Short mmCIF file of C-alpha atoms and ligand atoms in Angstrom, two decimals:
data_model
loop_
_atom_site.label_atom_id
_atom_site.label_comp_id
_atom_site.label_asym_id
_atom_site.label_seq_id
_atom_site.Cartn_x
_atom_site.Cartn_y
_atom_site.Cartn_z
CA UNK W 1 24.76 -1.33 27.92
CA UNK W 2 23.47 -3.11 30.88
CA UNK W 3 26.43 -1.64 33.48
CA UNK W 4 25.02 1.78 32.24
CA UNK W 5 22.31 4.26 33.77
CA UNK W 6 21.00 6.58 31.58
CA UNK W 7 19.65 9.77 32.40
CA UNK W 8 18.95 13.11 30.16
CA UNK W 9 20.64 15.52 32.69
CA UNK W 10 22.85 14.23 35.66
CA UNK W 11 23.54 17.38 38.41
CA UNK W 12 26.58 16.42 41.02
CA UNK W 13 25.21 17.83 44.21
CA UNK W 14 21.90 19.11 45.83
CA UNK W 15 22.75 22.68 47.39
CA UNK W 16 20.55 25.83 46.40
CA UNK W 17 22.30 25.75 42.84
CA UNK W 18 21.75 21.85 42.32
CA UNK W 19 18.25 22.34 43.58
CA UNK W 20 16.78 25.01 41.34
CA UNK W 21 18.47 24.04 38.41
CA UNK W 22 16.99 20.49 38.92
CA UNK W 23 13.81 22.02 39.97
CA UNK W 24 13.60 23.93 36.55
CA UNK W 25 13.97 21.14 34.45
CA UNK W 26 11.83 18.93 36.18
CA UNK W 27 9.05 21.23 35.40
CA UNK W 28 10.27 21.16 31.74
CA UNK W 29 9.60 17.63 31.97
CA UNK W 30 13.47 16.07 31.66
CA UNK W 31 14.60 12.89 33.02
CA UNK W 32 16.87 14.20 36.10
CA UNK W 33 19.20 12.30 38.07
CA UNK W 34 20.50 13.93 41.41
CA UNK W 35 23.30 12.82 43.44
CA UNK W 36 24.69 13.84 46.97
CA UNK W 37 27.41 12.41 49.28
CA UNK W 38 24.89 12.60 52.55
CA UNK W 39 21.49 12.61 52.70
CA UNK W 40 18.47 15.42 51.67
CA UNK W 41 18.40 16.49 55.60
CA UNK W 42 22.24 16.96 55.95
CA UNK W 43 24.44 17.95 52.80
CA UNK W 44 26.17 20.98 51.62
CA UNK W 45 26.51 24.37 52.46
CA UNK W 46 23.28 25.50 52.12
CA UNK W 47 21.95 23.62 54.90
CA UNK W 48 24.05 25.81 56.95
CA UNK W 49 23.76 29.38 55.65
CA UNK W 50 22.45 31.32 57.86
CA UNK W 51 22.81 35.04 57.07
CA UNK W 52 20.17 35.70 54.19
CA UNK W 53 20.15 36.47 50.77
CA UNK W 54 20.17 39.94 48.72
CA UNK W 55 17.09 41.23 47.46
CA UNK W 56 15.66 44.38 46.26
CA UNK W 57 15.90 46.90 49.71
CA UNK W 58 14.18 50.35 50.46
CA UNK W 59 15.28 52.79 47.97
CA UNK W 60 17.64 49.88 46.17
CA UNK W 61 18.27 49.58 42.79
CA UNK W 62 20.32 47.32 40.48
CA UNK W 63 22.90 50.12 40.38
CA UNK W 64 23.51 49.63 44.15
CA UNK W 65 23.85 46.20 43.72
CA UNK W 66 26.36 46.05 41.25
CA UNK W 67 28.32 48.76 42.91
CA UNK W 68 28.44 47.25 46.40
CA UNK W 69 29.27 43.56 44.62
CA UNK W 70 32.35 44.91 42.47
CA UNK W 71 33.51 47.36 45.80
CA UNK W 72 33.46 44.09 47.82
CA UNK W 73 35.23 41.95 45.14
CA UNK W 74 37.86 44.62 44.69
CA UNK W 75 37.25 45.65 41.23
CA UNK W 76 37.99 42.29 39.63
CA UNK W 77 34.70 41.05 39.18
CA UNK W 78 33.30 39.98 35.72
CA UNK W 79 30.99 42.88 34.87
CA UNK W 80 28.59 40.72 32.60
CA UNK W 81 27.94 38.26 35.81
CA UNK W 82 27.73 41.20 37.88
CA UNK W 83 25.18 42.98 35.81
CA UNK W 84 23.59 40.07 35.42
CA UNK W 85 23.06 39.31 39.05
CA UNK W 86 21.94 42.74 40.09
CA UNK W 87 19.30 43.22 37.22
CA UNK W 88 17.89 39.54 37.14
CA UNK W 89 18.65 38.22 40.89
CA UNK W 90 15.56 39.76 42.77
CA UNK W 91 13.05 38.94 40.57
CA UNK W 92 14.32 35.19 40.24
CA UNK W 93 14.04 35.17 43.99
CA UNK W 94 10.66 36.29 43.80
CA UNK W 95 9.55 34.02 41.27
CA UNK W 96 11.07 31.17 42.93
CA UNK W 97 11.49 30.92 46.13
CA UNK W 98 8.76 33.33 47.09
CA UNK W 99 6.08 32.51 44.95
CA UNK W 100 6.71 29.17 43.50
CA UNK W 101 8.17 27.33 46.36
CA UNK W 102 7.05 29.33 49.67
CA UNK W 103 10.04 30.27 51.23
CA UNK W 104 9.17 31.35 54.73
CA UNK W 105 11.25 34.99 55.24
CA UNK W 106 10.75 36.74 58.05
CA UNK W 107 7.84 39.26 58.04
CA UNK W 108 6.59 42.39 60.00
CA UNK W 109 3.07 42.33 61.25
CA UNK W 110 1.83 43.76 58.00
CA UNK W 111 3.49 41.01 56.20
CA UNK W 112 5.56 43.26 54.54
CA UNK W 113 9.37 41.40 54.04
CA UNK W 114 11.88 42.42 56.56
CA UNK W 115 15.48 43.21 55.88
CA UNK W 116 18.87 42.78 57.57
CA UNK W 117 22.27 44.11 56.98
CA UNK W 118 25.33 42.52 56.46
CA UNK W 119 29.03 44.04 55.74
CA UNK W 120 29.55 46.53 52.48
CA UNK W 121 25.88 46.62 51.75
CA UNK W 122 24.98 50.63 50.95
CA UNK W 123 21.54 49.65 52.14
CA UNK W 124 19.44 47.08 54.31
CA UNK W 125 18.35 44.56 51.40
CA UNK W 126 18.90 41.00 52.79
CA UNK W 127 16.05 38.54 53.35
CA UNK W 128 16.43 36.11 55.94
CA UNK W 129 14.54 33.25 58.17
CA UNK W 130 15.87 33.90 61.44
CA UNK W 131 19.16 32.38 61.36
CA UNK W 132 18.07 29.17 59.01
CA UNK W 133 18.07 30.70 55.53
CA UNK W 134 19.93 27.86 53.92
CA UNK W 135 17.90 25.44 55.70
CA UNK W 136 14.56 27.38 54.99
CA UNK W 137 14.93 27.57 51.41
CA UNK W 138 16.55 23.84 50.79
CA UNK W 139 13.94 21.92 52.82
CA UNK W 140 11.26 23.75 50.47
CA UNK W 141 13.07 23.11 47.04
CA UNK W 142 13.75 19.58 48.13
CA UNK W 143 9.92 18.72 49.37
CA UNK W 144 8.97 20.29 45.45
CA UNK W 145 11.44 18.09 43.96
CA UNK W 146 10.15 14.83 45.70
CA UNK W 147 6.81 15.46 43.71
CA UNK W 148 8.60 15.16 40.47
CA UNK W 149 8.24 11.55 38.76
CA UNK W 150 11.13 12.13 36.49
CA UNK W 151 13.50 13.20 39.20
CA UNK W 152 15.79 10.36 40.77
CA UNK W 153 17.63 11.69 43.97
CA UNK W 154 20.16 9.50 44.80
CA UNK W 155 21.36 9.99 48.45
CA UNK W 156 24.98 8.42 49.82
CA UNK W 157 26.16 8.50 46.37
CA UNK W 158 29.55 10.19 45.46
CA UNK W 159 31.10 10.91 41.96
CA UNK W 160 34.37 9.45 41.24
CA UNK W 161 35.20 11.05 38.23
CA UNK W 162 33.68 12.49 35.10
CA UNK W 163 33.52 10.09 32.25
CA UNK W 164 34.57 11.65 29.11
CA UNK W 165 34.81 10.66 25.13
CA UNK W 166 38.73 11.56 25.26
CA UNK W 167 39.77 9.63 28.54
CA UNK W 168 37.14 6.81 28.86
CA UNK W 169 35.65 5.80 25.68
CA UNK W 170 36.44 3.13 22.93
CA UNK W 171 36.36 5.13 20.04
CA UNK W 172 39.44 5.12 18.41
CA UNK W 173 39.30 8.36 17.23
CA UNK W 174 38.71 10.34 20.31
CA UNK W 175 41.72 12.42 20.76
CA UNK W 176 40.14 14.22 17.36
CA UNK W 177 37.22 15.17 19.28
CA UNK W 178 36.35 18.51 21.19
CA UNK W 179 36.59 17.71 25.00
CA UNK W 180 33.06 16.30 25.76
CA UNK W 181 31.67 15.20 29.21
CA UNK W 182 29.45 12.18 29.23
CA UNK W 183 28.49 11.58 32.67
CA UNK W 184 30.32 10.41 35.64
CA UNK W 185 31.46 7.37 37.34
CA UNK W 186 29.33 7.11 40.78
CA UNK W 187 30.22 5.01 44.10
CA UNK W 188 26.76 3.92 45.54
CA UNK W 189 28.56 4.12 49.48
CA UNK W 190 25.78 1.91 50.85
CA UNK W 191 26.03 -0.86 48.54
CA UNK W 192 29.45 -0.29 48.02
CA UNK W 193 29.11 -0.71 44.06
CA UNK W 194 30.36 1.86 41.11
CA UNK W 195 27.72 2.71 38.93
CA UNK W 196 28.39 3.96 35.21
CA UNK W 197 25.91 6.72 34.84
CA UNK W 198 25.67 8.33 31.08
CA UNK W 199 24.01 12.12 30.59
CA UNK W 200 23.22 13.97 27.57
CA UNK W 201 24.30 16.86 30.29
CA UNK W 202 26.40 17.34 33.74
CA UNK W 203 25.98 19.87 35.76
CA UNK W 204 28.57 20.34 38.60
CA UNK W 205 26.67 21.51 41.73
CA UNK W 206 29.40 19.87 44.31
CA UNK W 207 29.82 23.46 46.36
CA UNK W 208 32.88 24.05 47.65
CA UNK W 209 36.71 23.02 49.60
CA UNK W 210 36.39 24.44 53.22
CA UNK W 211 37.35 21.36 54.71
CA UNK W 212 40.61 21.12 52.99
CA UNK W 213 41.51 24.05 55.83
CA UNK W 214 42.17 23.40 59.39
CA UNK W 215 39.95 25.80 60.26
CA UNK W 216 36.46 26.38 58.63
CA UNK W 217 33.20 27.11 58.57
CA UNK W 218 32.07 24.32 55.78
CA UNK W 219 30.37 20.97 56.36
CA UNK W 220 32.33 18.01 55.96
CA UNK W 221 31.27 17.31 52.16
CA UNK W 222 32.69 20.30 51.09
CA UNK W 223 35.71 18.50 50.11
CA UNK W 224 36.90 20.10 47.02
CA UNK W 225 34.99 17.52 44.50
CA UNK W 226 34.13 18.96 41.79
CA UNK W 227 37.07 21.44 41.05
CA UNK W 228 39.67 18.16 41.37
CA UNK W 229 37.25 16.01 38.88
CA UNK W 230 37.24 18.83 36.43
CA UNK W 231 40.62 19.41 36.86
CA UNK W 232 41.09 16.18 35.96
CA UNK W 233 39.58 16.24 32.97
CA UNK W 234 41.36 19.51 31.86
CA UNK W 235 38.57 22.00 32.23
CA UNK W 236 39.22 25.46 32.99
CA UNK W 237 39.29 26.38 36.61
CA UNK W 238 40.38 30.33 37.74
CA UNK W 239 40.15 32.63 40.74
CA UNK W 240 41.18 29.85 42.94
CA UNK W 241 43.72 32.13 45.04
CA UNK W 242 40.62 34.65 46.20
CA UNK W 243 39.45 32.00 49.14
CA UNK W 244 37.42 34.02 51.66
CA UNK W 245 37.55 33.57 55.46
CA UNK W 246 34.74 34.48 57.69
CA UNK W 247 35.69 36.85 60.39
CA UNK W 248 33.42 35.74 62.82
CA UNK W 249 33.49 31.79 64.06
CA UNK W 250 33.18 30.62 67.18
CA UNK W 251 36.55 29.92 69.17
CA UNK W 252 35.80 27.33 71.83
CA UNK W 253 37.01 23.44 72.12
CA UNK W 254 33.48 22.33 72.06
CA UNK W 255 32.09 23.92 68.74
CA UNK W 256 35.37 25.19 66.84
CA UNK W 257 34.28 27.37 64.26
CA UNK W 258 30.75 27.41 64.68
CA UNK W 259 29.63 30.13 62.27
CA UNK W 260 28.61 33.18 63.73
CA UNK W 261 26.39 34.92 61.15
CA UNK W 262 27.81 38.81 60.06
CA UNK W 263 24.11 39.94 60.53
CA UNK W 264 24.79 39.75 64.35
CA UNK W 265 27.37 42.58 63.34
CA UNK W 266 24.25 43.83 61.16
CA UNK W 267 22.24 44.18 63.68
CA UNK W 268 24.54 45.74 65.93
CA UNK W 269 27.17 43.47 67.34
CA UNK W 270 30.60 44.91 67.73
CA UNK W 271 33.95 43.38 67.87
CA UNK W 272 36.45 44.03 70.84
CA UNK W 273 39.75 43.07 72.06
CA UNK W 274 40.92 41.34 75.31
CA UNK W 275 41.15 44.65 76.66
CA UNK W 276 37.05 45.36 75.71
CA UNK W 277 38.46 47.93 72.96
CA UNK W 278 36.91 48.09 69.23
CA UNK W 279 40.00 48.09 66.84
CA UNK W 280 38.38 47.56 63.70
CA UNK W 281 38.27 51.45 62.95
CA UNK W 282 41.78 51.44 62.59
CA UNK W 283 41.77 49.42 59.41
CA UNK W 284 38.56 50.68 57.79
CA UNK W 285 36.25 53.82 58.78
CA UNK W 286 33.13 50.95 57.95
CA UNK W 287 34.45 49.07 61.07
CA UNK W 288 32.74 45.68 61.83
CA UNK W 289 30.74 46.33 58.27
CA UNK W 290 33.63 46.58 56.14
CA UNK W 291 34.12 43.55 53.69
CA UNK W 292 34.96 40.18 55.29
CA UNK W 293 38.54 40.56 53.88
CA UNK W 294 39.24 43.98 55.74
CA UNK W 295 37.56 42.27 59.01
CA UNK W 296 39.27 38.99 58.81
CA UNK W 297 42.77 41.17 58.25
CA UNK W 298 41.97 43.45 60.93
CA UNK W 299 41.50 40.74 63.63
CA UNK W 300 44.24 39.01 62.54
CA UNK W 301 46.47 42.01 62.96
CA UNK W 302 44.97 42.70 66.40
CA UNK W 303 45.72 38.66 67.35
CA UNK W 304 49.13 39.20 66.47
CA UNK W 305 49.74 42.53 68.00
CA UNK W 306 48.34 41.69 71.07
CA UNK W 307 49.13 38.14 71.40
CA UNK W 308 46.01 37.05 72.01
CA UNK W 309 44.12 33.80 71.23
CA UNK W 310 41.06 35.33 70.02
CA UNK W 311 38.77 38.54 69.81
CA UNK W 312 35.09 38.78 71.00
CA UNK W 313 32.06 39.24 69.61
CA UNK W 314 29.84 41.79 71.69
CA UNK W 315 25.98 41.21 70.64
CA UNK W 316 24.95 42.31 73.99
CA UNK W 317 23.40 45.95 72.76
CA UNK W 318 21.27 44.24 69.92
CA UNK W 319 18.56 43.66 71.81
CA UNK W 320 16.77 41.95 75.04
CA UNK W 321 17.63 37.78 75.15
CA UNK W 322 13.96 37.02 73.89
CA UNK W 323 14.96 39.45 70.32
CA UNK W 324 18.30 37.24 70.15
CA UNK W 325 16.46 34.08 70.58
CA UNK W 326 13.86 34.87 68.26
CA UNK W 327 16.24 36.47 65.63
CA UNK W 328 19.10 33.98 66.48
CA UNK W 329 17.79 30.85 67.44
CA UNK W 330 20.79 28.65 66.27
CA UNK W 331 23.03 30.61 67.62
CA UNK W 332 21.58 31.30 70.32
CA UNK W 333 21.08 27.96 71.23
CA UNK W 334 24.18 26.70 70.39
CA UNK W 335 26.25 29.34 72.21
CA UNK W 336 23.77 28.56 75.19
CA UNK W 337 24.43 24.87 75.01
CA UNK W 338 28.06 25.57 75.89
CA UNK W 339 27.54 28.24 78.63
CA UNK W 340 27.55 31.31 76.65
CA UNK W 341 24.63 33.84 77.12
CA UNK W 342 24.75 36.17 73.84
CA UNK W 343 22.66 38.38 76.06
CA UNK W 344 25.13 39.29 78.69
CA UNK W 345 28.14 37.23 77.50
CA UNK W 346 31.15 38.11 75.37
CA UNK W 347 31.37 35.65 72.24
CA UNK W 348 34.85 34.38 71.48
CA UNK W 349 35.66 34.48 67.95
CA UNK W 350 38.37 33.76 65.15
CA UNK W 351 38.60 33.83 61.71
CA UNK W 352 37.92 30.89 59.38
CA UNK W 353 37.95 29.67 56.08
CA UNK W 354 34.51 30.16 54.59
CA UNK W 355 34.36 30.46 50.69
CA UNK W 356 36.01 30.03 47.47
CA UNK W 357 35.13 33.00 45.06
CA UNK W 358 37.23 30.97 42.12
CA UNK W 359 36.37 27.97 40.60
CA UNK W 360 35.51 26.45 37.30
CA UNK W 361 35.05 28.84 34.85
CA UNK W 362 31.73 29.58 33.11
CA UNK W 363 29.90 31.91 31.28
CA UNK W 364 26.42 33.22 33.04
CA UNK W 365 24.71 30.36 31.56
CA UNK W 366 26.81 27.56 33.34
CA UNK W 367 28.64 26.56 30.49
CA UNK W 368 32.48 25.09 31.20
CA UNK W 369 35.21 25.10 28.70
CA UNK W 370 34.20 21.42 28.11
CA UNK W 371 31.21 20.25 25.73
CA UNK W 372 28.15 19.05 27.66
CA UNK W 373 29.66 19.81 30.81
CA UNK W 374 28.16 22.85 33.33
CA UNK W 375 28.91 24.08 36.82
CA UNK W 376 26.84 26.13 38.73
CA UNK W 377 27.03 27.77 42.68
CA UNK W 378 30.27 28.04 44.88
CA UNK W 379 32.07 25.35 42.69
CA UNK W 380 31.58 27.60 39.48
CA UNK W 381 33.57 31.24 38.58
CA UNK W 382 31.51 33.55 36.80
CA UNK W 383 33.34 36.03 38.14
CA UNK W 384 30.56 37.68 39.94
CA UNK W 385 32.35 37.76 43.50
CA UNK W 386 35.91 39.25 41.91
CA UNK W 387 38.15 38.57 44.83
CA UNK W 388 36.30 38.81 47.96
CA UNK W 389 32.51 37.92 48.13
CA UNK W 390 29.67 40.25 49.20
CA UNK W 391 27.78 39.02 51.92
CA UNK W 392 24.14 37.09 51.17
CA UNK W 393 25.33 36.73 47.40
CA UNK W 394 26.14 33.18 47.52
CA UNK W 395 22.76 32.39 47.68
CA UNK W 396 21.64 34.63 45.63
CA UNK W 397 24.57 33.39 42.65
CA UNK W 398 23.03 29.80 43.27
CA UNK W 399 19.46 30.78 42.28
CA UNK W 400 20.21 32.71 39.33
CA UNK W 401 22.97 30.75 38.02
CA UNK W 402 20.60 27.46 38.67
CA UNK W 403 17.90 28.95 36.74
CA UNK W 404 19.96 30.09 33.98
CA UNK W 405 21.63 27.06 33.22
CA UNK W 406 17.94 25.07 33.42
CA UNK W 407 17.09 27.13 30.72
CA UNK W 408 20.04 27.10 28.34
CA UNK W 409 19.95 23.28 28.98
CA UNK W 410 16.42 22.78 28.05
CA UNK W 411 16.72 25.10 25.03
CA UNK W 412 19.47 23.12 23.61
CA UNK W 413 19.30 19.45 25.09
CA UNK W 414 17.62 18.04 21.55
CA UNK W 415 20.18 19.25 19.36
CA UNK W 416 22.38 16.47 18.35
CA UNK W 417 25.47 17.13 20.00
CA UNK W 418 23.92 16.14 23.13
CA UNK W 419 22.77 13.21 21.69
CA UNK W 420 25.88 11.46 20.40
CA UNK W 421 27.58 8.61 22.88
CA UNK W 422 30.33 6.55 22.06
CA UNK W 423 30.95 3.10 23.26
CA UNK W 424 32.17 4.03 27.16
CA UNK W 425 34.63 1.90 29.39
CA UNK W 426 32.33 0.49 32.13
CA UNK W 427 34.39 1.53 36.10
CA UNK W 428 37.03 -1.32 36.54
CA UNK W 429 37.92 -1.47 40.45
CA UNK W 430 42.13 -1.76 40.55
CA UNK W 431 42.31 -2.73 44.17
CA UNK W 432 40.94 -5.18 46.60
CA UNK W 433 41.27 -3.92 50.01
CA UNK W 434 40.05 -0.77 51.30
CA UNK W 435 42.69 2.18 52.41
CA UNK W 436 43.81 2.05 55.83
CA UNK W 437 41.92 4.83 57.87
CA UNK W 438 44.83 5.68 59.75
CA UNK W 439 46.62 6.52 56.60
CA UNK W 440 43.72 8.43 55.04
CA UNK W 441 43.51 10.45 58.49
CA UNK W 442 47.00 11.37 58.64
CA UNK W 443 47.26 12.56 54.96
CA UNK W 444 44.20 14.81 55.75
CA UNK W 445 45.65 16.74 58.52
CA UNK W 446 49.06 17.51 56.64
CA UNK W 447 46.62 18.63 53.75
CA UNK W 448 44.60 21.05 56.54
CA UNK W 449 47.84 22.10 58.07
CA UNK W 450 49.72 22.96 54.93
CA UNK W 451 46.14 25.14 53.66
CA UNK W 452 45.97 26.43 56.48
CA UNK W 453 49.67 27.86 57.34
CA UNK W 454 50.66 28.29 54.03
CA UNK W 455 47.99 29.30 52.04
CA UNK W 456 46.08 31.17 54.75
CA UNK W 457 44.44 34.32 54.77
CA UNK W 458 48.23 36.22 55.16
CA UNK W 459 50.71 34.55 52.59
CA UNK W 460 54.39 34.59 51.50
CA UNK W 461 56.36 33.07 48.57
CA UNK W 462 58.51 31.17 51.00
CA UNK W 463 55.29 29.54 52.37
CA UNK W 464 53.37 29.31 48.99
CA UNK W 465 56.63 27.29 47.73
CA UNK W 466 56.61 25.16 50.56
CA UNK W 467 52.94 24.80 49.80
CA UNK W 468 53.42 23.55 46.54
CA UNK W 469 56.04 21.30 46.81
CA UNK W 470 54.77 19.53 49.70
CA UNK W 471 51.51 19.14 48.27
CA UNK W 472 52.60 17.77 45.38
CA UNK W 473 54.70 14.95 47.14
CA UNK W 474 51.72 14.37 48.65
CA UNK W 475 49.41 13.81 45.61
CA UNK W 476 51.92 11.62 44.02
CA UNK W 477 51.63 9.57 47.07
CA UNK W 478 47.95 9.39 47.22
CA UNK W 479 47.33 8.83 43.46
CA UNK W 480 49.70 5.68 43.46
CA UNK W 481 47.81 4.71 47.24
CA UNK W 482 44.37 5.56 45.19
CA UNK W 483 45.34 2.73 42.13
CA UNK W 484 46.16 0.15 45.04
CA UNK W 485 42.82 0.45 46.83
CA UNK W 486 39.52 -0.43 46.74
CA UNK W 487 37.50 2.66 46.13
CA UNK W 488 35.72 4.13 48.74
CA UNK W 489 34.28 7.55 49.83
CA UNK W 490 37.54 8.49 52.18
CA UNK W 491 39.91 8.00 49.53
CA UNK W 492 37.84 9.81 46.77
CA UNK W 493 37.51 12.52 49.05
CA UNK W 494 41.41 12.61 49.91
CA UNK W 495 42.33 12.66 46.34
CA UNK W 496 39.98 15.46 45.70
CA UNK W 497 41.04 17.58 48.74
CA UNK W 498 44.55 17.33 47.93
CA UNK W 499 44.36 17.99 44.58
CA UNK W 500 42.15 21.16 45.23
CA UNK W 501 44.47 22.17 47.84
CA UNK W 502 47.42 21.94 44.89
CA UNK W 503 45.00 24.27 42.44
CA UNK W 504 44.75 26.97 45.37
CA UNK W 505 48.30 26.91 46.24
CA UNK W 506 49.25 27.17 42.67
CA UNK W 507 46.79 30.18 42.07
CA UNK W 508 48.17 32.04 44.92
CA UNK W 509 51.97 31.30 44.01
CA UNK W 510 51.42 32.60 40.65
CA UNK W 511 49.35 35.91 41.54
CA UNK W 512 51.68 38.42 43.39
CA UNK W 513 49.28 41.00 43.48
CA UNK W 514 47.23 41.26 47.32
CA UNK W 515 44.09 41.41 46.02
CA UNK W 516 40.79 41.45 48.17
CA UNK W 517 40.75 37.64 49.95
CA UNK W 518 44.44 37.23 48.48
CA UNK W 519 46.61 38.75 50.45
CA UNK W 520 50.23 38.69 50.26
CA UNK W 521 53.32 40.08 52.30
CA UNK W 522 55.96 40.44 50.23
C1 LIG C 1 26.74 34.79 57.41
O1 LIG C 1 25.66 34.80 57.99
O2 LIG C 1 27.68 35.11 58.06
C2 LIG C 1 27.14 34.16 55.86
C3 LIG C 1 26.49 34.65 55.16
C4 LIG C 1 27.56 34.43 53.84
O3 LIG C 1 28.02 33.63 53.52
O4 LIG C 1 26.83 35.45 52.85
#
């Protein structure tokens, strides 16, 4: 087995979910290998999460959290997942993030946690660290992980495909087995070498898919890798039509789609059209603080009606220049760098893709439909979010299910099923030359335009039908192209992105009912 690396647990992705899972398992002494595509300083959506994380506000209760999540999710949430998160969430946040790793959330002069508000929350319950909440959490988590000798963090490593008993072993009776994951083929992008990683347990924590859309708040790593790898081995995937669009991303050529946190509205920011008029109350009595899908569609209708290119976020009444600078340092300085002073100027905004509410179907311990394969965070779907995610529940979801999945893995990993390995076929490169970057770029542009125009915030049968046929043709081409070239990150991501786009289009096509973030006008 000299070609193979062996580990107890392989975690693919190092955002909040993967990080918490690794941390919990590391404390218990298991041997953990974490792979990530970029570097620990810059990888995944957690680094960019601005708003905050749901906690327990004043006069709050699990019941109120439960109801708010279900209301935002249009009632198609999985009640069990919502119950777990609303009852256990705040105490897991306290235990891990506050007490154990010491995340510095904003506190008042008496040292009491401050709360902010975001859309569709019935009380102020979101704790935050300025507008860098994700960074404040992930940097502490990574510092902690680095203190464990039993955790190996491999940056610049991209998973190509999951290794399964069925597809990648020499076991002649493999077809009679239950589907079982045995690890992953992983490309070390610095060495240009593929490693065969075998694991008792594999956890997908690969985050989302925003970069398959032309306009997105997501970082470059969000190319849908986890969904596509899972799909290729036959894992059950659900709710992929529930694609959340964030209503307030910057409309500016120098910083297109930079996120302007919902907490700016929570602190009193309003949205106006080019005539300076508020218009969102036409769509919902909660106005700017309605759930994101409603605000997004309100903005799109206004843009269509007025033929304007963007609407505006007015934060000029939120507080003084100093207050804005202190409360929203990233947003303030980013806007300032392109000549917008948010204490005086209106901020041009448009909606963009933000979050995938569906994903790999799991129970509330991260278990998927394939043995020894778990999924957590955005790539997973417990059904928590239903058809539209409530603001500031994504970090919460990552902590809760990262934690619970680790507990489940630890309690079960010594069972014989996890220890068995067949003879696995190592990776073989089929092509000699790397893919032509011009062809890769053209195909990416195609995927992103198809997704934005045909599978965007407003959908029709015709648009979806076109998306399906375009993506299917493209996928066929990419698959044969992939088999002819030497594998690199570009082709891995393109193959995954196109595959994920197809899955989303198919789910959207199959669901004729407009619910939450899936909106059809025919
Ligand atoms: C935001 O700050 O608006 C994003 C937070 C979230 O997606 O929950």
